[in-house]
CSV table of C-alpha atoms and ligand atoms in Angstrom, one decimal:
chain,number,residue,atom,x,y,z
X,4,MET,CA,0.0,0.0,0.0
X,5,ASN,CA,1.2,3.5,-0.8
X,6,LEU,CA,-0.1,6.8,0.4
X,7,ASN,CA,-0.9,9.7,-2.0
X,8,CYS,CA,-0.1,13.3,-1.2
X,9,GLU,CA,-3.5,14.0,0.4
X,10,GLU,CA,-3.4,10.9,2.6
X,11,THR,CA,0.1,11.9,3.6
X,12,TYR,CA,-0.8,15.4,4.4
X,13,LYS,CA,-3.7,14.3,6.6
X,14,ARG,CA,-1.1,12.4,8.7
X,15,MET,CA,1.4,15.3,8.8
X,16,GLN,CA,0.8,16.5,12.4
X,17,ASP,CA,0.6,13.0,13.9
X,18,TYR,CA,3.7,12.0,12.0
X,19,LEU,CA,5.7,15.1,13.2
X,20,ASP,CA,4.6,14.1,16.8
X,21,ARG,CA,5.5,10.4,16.2
X,22,GLU,CA,1.9,9.5,17.2
X,23,LEU,CA,1.2,7.2,14.3
X,24,SER,CA,1.6,3.4,14.4
X,25,PRO,CA,5.0,2.1,13.3
X,26,ARG,CA,3.4,0.9,10.1
X,27,GLU,CA,1.8,4.3,9.3
X,28,MET,CA,5.1,6.1,10.2
X,29,ALA,CA,6.8,4.0,7.6
X,30,LEU,CA,4.1,4.6,5.0
X,31,VAL,CA,4.4,8.4,5.4
X,32,LYS,CA,8.2,8.2,5.3
X,33,ASP,CA,8.0,6.2,2.1
X,34,HIS,CA,5.9,8.9,0.5
X,35,LEU,CA,8.1,11.8,1.8
X,36,ASP,CA,11.2,10.0,0.4
X,37,SER,CA,9.7,10.0,-3.0
X,38,CYS,CA,7.7,13.3,-3.1
X,39,GLY,CA,9.6,16.6,-3.2
X,40,ILE,CA,6.4,18.6,-2.8
X,41,CYS,CA,5.3,17.0,0.4
X,42,SER,CA,8.8,16.7,1.9
X,43,GLU,CA,9.4,20.4,1.4
X,44,GLU,CA,6.2,21.2,3.3
X,45,PHE,CA,6.9,18.7,6.0
X,46,GLU,CA,10.4,20.0,6.5
X,47,PHE,CA,9.0,23.5,6.8
X,48,GLU,CA,6.4,22.4,9.4
X,49,LEU,CA,9.0,20.5,11.4
X,50,ARG,CA,11.3,23.6,11.5
X,51,VAL,CA,8.4,25.7,12.7
X,52,LEU,CA,7.5,23.3,15.4
X,53,ARG,CA,11.1,22.9,16.6
X,54,LYS,CA,11.6,26.7,16.6
X,55,ILE,CA,8.5,27.3,18.7
X,56,GLY,CA,9.3,24.4,21.1
X,57,ARG,CA,12.9,25.6,21.6
X,58,THR,CA,11.8,29.2,22.1
X,59,LEU,CA,9.1,28.3,24.7
X,60,SER,CA,11.5,25.9,26.5
X,61,ASP,CA,14.3,28.4,26.6
X,62,THR,CA,13.9,29.1,30.3
X,63,GLU,CA,16.9,29.1,32.6
X,64,ILE,CA,16.3,26.9,35.6
X,65,PRO,CA,17.2,28.7,38.9
X,66,SER,CA,20.1,26.8,40.6
X,67,ASP,CA,18.2,26.8,43.9
X,68,LEU,CA,14.9,25.7,42.4
X,69,VAL,CA,14.7,22.4,44.4
X,70,GLU,CA,15.8,24.0,47.7
X,71,ARG,CA,13.3,26.9,47.3
X,72,VAL,CA,10.4,24.6,46.5
X,73,PHE,CA,11.2,22.1,49.3
X,74,ALA,CA,11.6,25.0,51.8
X,75,SER,CA,8.1,26.2,50.8
X,76,LEU,CA,6.7,22.9,51.9
X,77,GLY,CA,7.3,24.0,55.5
X,78,SER,CA,9.1,22.1,58.2
X,79,SER,CA,6.3,19.7,59.0
G,13,MET,CA,-12.4,21.1,50.2
G,14,MET,CA,-9.5,20.4,52.4
G,15,ALA,CA,-10.4,18.9,55.7
G,16,ASP,CA,-8.4,20.2,58.6
G,17,GLY,CA,-8.3,18.3,61.8
G,18,PRO,CA,-5.9,16.8,64.3
G,19,ASN,CA,-5.2,13.8,62.1
G,20,VAL,CA,-5.0,15.4,58.6
G,21,PRO,CA,-3.8,12.8,56.1
G,22,TRP,CA,-1.0,15.0,54.7
G,23,ALA,CA,0.6,15.1,58.0
G,24,VAL,CA,1.4,11.4,57.9
G,25,VAL,CA,2.6,11.0,54.3
G,26,ASP,CA,6.2,10.3,53.8
G,27,ARG,CA,7.8,13.6,52.9
G,28,SER,CA,11.0,12.1,51.5
G,29,ASP,CA,9.0,9.9,49.2
G,30,PHE,CA,7.1,13.0,48.0
G,31,GLU,CA,10.3,14.9,47.5
G,32,ASP,CA,11.9,12.0,45.5
G,33,GLN,CA,9.0,12.0,43.1
G,34,LEU,CA,8.9,15.8,42.8
G,35,ARG,CA,12.6,16.6,42.3
G,36,PRO,CA,13.0,15.2,38.8
G,37,VAL,CA,9.8,16.9,37.7
G,38,LEU,CA,10.6,20.4,38.9
G,39,PRO,CA,12.7,21.8,36.0
G,40,LEU,CA,10.0,20.9,33.5
G,41,ALA,CA,7.3,22.1,35.8
G,42,PHE,CA,9.1,25.4,36.2
G,43,ARG,CA,9.5,25.9,32.5
G,44,PHE,CA,5.8,25.2,32.0
G,45,ALA,CA,4.8,27.4,34.9
G,46,VAL,CA,6.8,30.4,33.5
G,47,ARG,CA,5.0,30.1,30.2
G,48,LEU,CA,1.7,29.7,31.8
G,49,ALA,CA,2.0,32.5,34.4
G,50,GLY,CA,3.9,34.8,32.1
G,51,ASP,CA,7.2,35.5,33.9
G,52,ARG,CA,9.8,33.8,36.1
G,53,GLU,CA,8.7,35.2,39.4
G,54,ALA,CA,5.1,34.3,38.9
G,55,GLY,CA,6.2,30.9,37.6
G,56,MET,CA,8.2,30.3,40.7
G,57,ASP,CA,5.3,31.3,42.9
G,58,LEU,CA,3.1,28.9,40.9
G,59,VAL,CA,5.5,26.0,41.3
G,60,GLN,CA,5.8,26.6,45.0
G,61,ASP,CA,2.0,26.8,45.5
G,62,ALA,CA,1.4,23.7,43.4
G,63,SER,CA,4.1,21.8,45.3
G,64,LEU,CA,2.6,22.6,48.7
G,65,LEU,CA,-0.9,21.6,47.4
G,66,ALA,CA,0.5,18.4,45.9
G,67,PHE,CA,2.2,17.6,49.2
G,68,ARG,CA,-1.0,18.0,51.1
G,69,SER,CA,-2.8,15.9,48.6
G,70,PHE,CA,-0.1,13.3,48.2
G,71,HIS,CA,-2.2,10.7,50.0
G,72,GLN,CA,-4.5,10.8,47.0
G,73,PHE,CA,-1.8,10.0,44.6
G,74,VAL,CA,-1.9,6.4,43.5
G,75,PRO,CA,1.6,4.9,43.7
G,76,GLY,CA,2.8,3.6,40.3
G,77,THR,CA,0.7,6.0,38.3
G,78,ASN,CA,2.1,9.0,36.4
G,79,PHE,CA,3.3,11.5,39.0
G,80,LYS,CA,4.4,14.1,36.4
G,81,ALA,CA,0.9,14.2,34.9
G,82,TRP,CA,-0.7,14.3,38.4
G,83,PHE,CA,1.5,17.2,39.5
G,84,LEU,CA,1.1,19.2,36.4
G,85,ARG,CA,-2.7,18.8,36.7
G,86,ILE,CA,-2.5,20.3,40.2
G,87,LEU,CA,-0.3,23.1,38.9
G,88,MET,CA,-2.8,24.0,36.2
G,89,HIS,CA,-5.8,23.8,38.6
G,90,ARG,CA,-3.8,26.2,40.8
G,91,PHE,CA,-3.1,28.5,38.0
G,92,TYR,CA,-6.7,28.8,36.9
G,93,ARG,CA,-7.9,29.2,40.4
G,94,THR,CA,-5.9,32.3,40.8
G,95,ARG,CA,-6.8,33.5,37.3
G,96,GLN,CA,-10.5,32.9,37.7
G,97,SER,CA,-11.6,36.4,37.2
G,98,GLU,CA,-9.3,37.2,34.3
G,99,GLU,CA,-11.1,37.6,31.1
G,100,ARG,CA,-9.8,35.1,28.6
G,101,ARG,CA,-9.9,36.8,25.3
G,102,SER,CA,-8.8,35.5,22.0
G,103,THR,CA,-8.4,37.5,18.8
G,104,VAL,CA,-7.4,34.9,16.2
G,105,ALA,CA,-10.4,33.9,14.1
G,106,LEU,CA,-11.1,30.2,14.8
G,107,ALA,CA,-13.3,29.6,11.8
G,108,ASP,CA,-10.8,30.1,9.0
G,109,ALA,CA,-7.4,29.2,10.2
G,110,PRO,CA,-5.9,27.6,7.1
G,111,GLU,CA,-3.6,24.6,7.0
G,112,SER,CA,0.1,25.3,6.7
G,113,TYR,CA,-0.3,29.1,7.0
G,114,LEU,CA,3.3,30.1,7.4
G,115,TYR,CA,4.4,27.8,4.6
G,116,LEU,CA,1.8,29.4,2.3
G,117,GLN,CA,2.9,32.9,3.4
G,118,ALA,CA,6.6,32.0,2.8
G,119,LYS,CA,5.6,30.9,-0.7
G,120,ARG,CA,3.5,34.0,-1.2
G,121,ILE,CA,6.4,36.4,-0.4
G,122,GLY,CA,8.7,34.3,-2.4
G,123,LEU,CA,11.1,33.0,0.2
G,124,PRO,CA,13.5,30.4,-1.3
G,125,MET,CA,12.8,27.1,0.2
G,126,LYS,CA,16.4,26.0,-0.2
G,127,SER,CA,17.6,28.6,2.3
G,128,ASP,CA,16.0,28.6,5.7
G,129,PRO,CA,12.6,30.3,5.3
G,130,VAL,CA,11.5,29.5,8.8
G,131,GLU,CA,14.5,31.5,10.1
G,132,VAL,CA,13.5,34.5,8.0
G,133,ILE,CA,10.0,34.5,9.4
G,134,LEU,CA,10.7,33.4,13.0
G,135,GLY,CA,14.4,34.1,13.4
G,136,LYS,CA,13.6,37.1,15.6
G,137,ALA,CA,10.9,35.4,17.5
G,138,ASP,CA,11.8,35.2,21.2
G,139,ALA,CA,9.9,33.6,24.0
G,140,GLN,CA,7.9,36.8,24.5
G,141,MET,CA,6.8,36.9,20.9
G,142,VAL,CA,5.6,33.3,21.0
G,143,SER,CA,3.9,33.9,24.3
G,144,ASP,CA,2.2,36.9,22.8
G,145,ALA,CA,1.0,34.8,19.9
G,146,LEU,CA,-0.3,32.1,22.3
G,147,VAL,CA,-2.3,34.7,24.3
G,148,ARG,CA,-4.3,35.4,21.1
G,149,LEU,CA,-5.5,31.8,21.1
G,150,PRO,CA,-8.6,30.6,23.0
G,151,ALA,CA,-7.7,29.3,26.4
G,152,GLU,CA,-8.1,25.5,25.8
G,153,TYR,CA,-6.0,25.7,22.7
G,154,ARG,CA,-3.4,27.8,24.4
G,155,GLU,CA,-3.0,25.5,27.4
G,156,THR,CA,-2.8,22.3,25.3
G,157,ALA,CA,-0.2,23.8,22.9
G,158,THR,CA,1.9,25.2,25.8
G,159,LEU,CA,1.8,21.9,27.6
G,160,HIS,CA,2.8,19.9,24.6
G,161,PHE,CA,5.5,22.3,23.4
G,162,VAL,CA,7.1,22.8,26.7
G,163,THR,CA,6.9,19.2,28.2
G,164,GLU,CA,7.1,17.3,24.9
G,165,MET,CA,4.7,14.8,26.5
G,166,SER,CA,2.8,12.3,24.3
G,167,TYR,CA,-0.8,12.9,23.4
G,168,ALA,CA,-1.7,10.3,26.0
G,169,GLU,CA,0.2,12.0,28.8
G,170,CYS,CA,-1.2,15.4,27.9
G,171,ALA,CA,-4.7,13.8,28.0
G,172,GLU,CA,-4.0,12.4,31.4
G,173,THR,CA,-2.8,15.8,32.7
G,174,LEU,CA,-5.7,17.8,31.3
G,175,GLU,CA,-8.3,15.0,32.0
G,176,VAL,CA,-9.7,15.0,28.5
G,177,PRO,CA,-9.8,12.2,25.9
G,178,VAL,CA,-6.7,11.7,23.7
G,179,GLY,CA,-8.8,12.6,20.6
G,180,THR,CA,-9.5,15.9,22.2
G,181,ILE,CA,-5.8,16.6,22.7
G,182,ARG,CA,-5.1,15.7,19.1
G,183,SER,CA,-7.7,17.9,17.6
G,184,ARG,CA,-7.0,20.8,19.9
G,185,LEU,CA,-3.3,20.6,19.3
G,186,HIS,CA,-3.5,20.4,15.6
G,187,ARG,CA,-6.0,23.3,15.6
G,188,ALA,CA,-3.8,25.3,18.1
G,189,ARG,CA,-0.8,25.0,15.7
G,190,ARG,CA,-2.8,26.4,12.8
G,191,LEU,CA,-4.0,29.3,14.9
G,192,LEU,CA,-0.6,29.9,16.3
G,193,GLN,CA,0.9,30.1,12.9
G,194,VAL,CA,-1.7,32.8,11.9
G,195,SER,CA,-1.0,34.6,15.1
G,196,LEU,CA,2.8,34.5,14.8
G,197,TRP,CA,2.5,35.8,11.3
G,198,GLU,CA,0.4,38.7,12.5
G,199,ILE,CA,2.9,39.6,15.1
G,200,ALA,CA,5.8,39.3,12.6
G,201,GLU,CA,3.9,41.7,10.3
G,202,GLU,CA,3.2,44.1,13.1
G,203,ARG,CA,6.8,44.2,14.0
G,204,GLY,CA,7.9,44.5,10.4
G,205,TYR,CA,9.9,41.3,10.3
G,206,VAL,CA,8.0,40.3,7.2
G,207,PRO,CA,6.3,42.4,4.5
G,208,ALA,CA,2.7,43.1,5.3
G,209,GLN,CA,0.0,41.6,3.2
G,210,GLU,CA,-1.2,44.1,0.6
G,211,SER,CA,-4.9,44.9,0.9
G,212,VAL,CA,-6.9,43.6,-2.0
Q,5,ZN,ZN1,3.3,14.1,-2.0
């Protein structure tokens, strides 16, 4: 079985999140390996998601985080 | 309702057991709290409040289940409790958020795909800009997207944390990303990072 462009596109978000079954992951990858149009768009989406994820996670962790939180539990 | 009495359950839970479970979750919880609450100070307050609440409710935690999801759920409840009166307003139109919006815009303004078109559009985007873009989303989309982006948890774990079905996480997340792309483009236009759309 092979996926066409539309069937591949419908699976794009789940594929990028690795939320498809192994078989479906392989089917999407097969299509992307052979279709420049879809792979260009997938690559773009992947970069957007990575950029957003990195930006939102770019928070420096205070070195005393654990100590401060544990202290706030009180001395009970 | 928290019952107070001479033999409150939280007084007898094993504190070191609680701390052992909490410790590895704290960095991630802090990152998430900062994004949820808006800044580092508010994020720290939120993590501390949630930790105390979780400690007092630790007797309700079922050993062997997902502590991270349980703790983040408490953290979100705590956040919304303090934000109850805040008006949650979204400005991005839900109805017509197209698929692959940024990709289509990149094509429209003629960015070469061989270079790094995402860098052209989002290169200047900092955490504040992405947060500003998220604020324009309806609350349930914003919280789902923030949770997934910051924690990188699976759909199933996000579902457990937010206490909604996996299918709901999937559809909210996919929708949230479409809306977020529209919203990011709007801000990039407002800031002059990309050429504004000519009026037709
Ligand atoms: Zn294709």
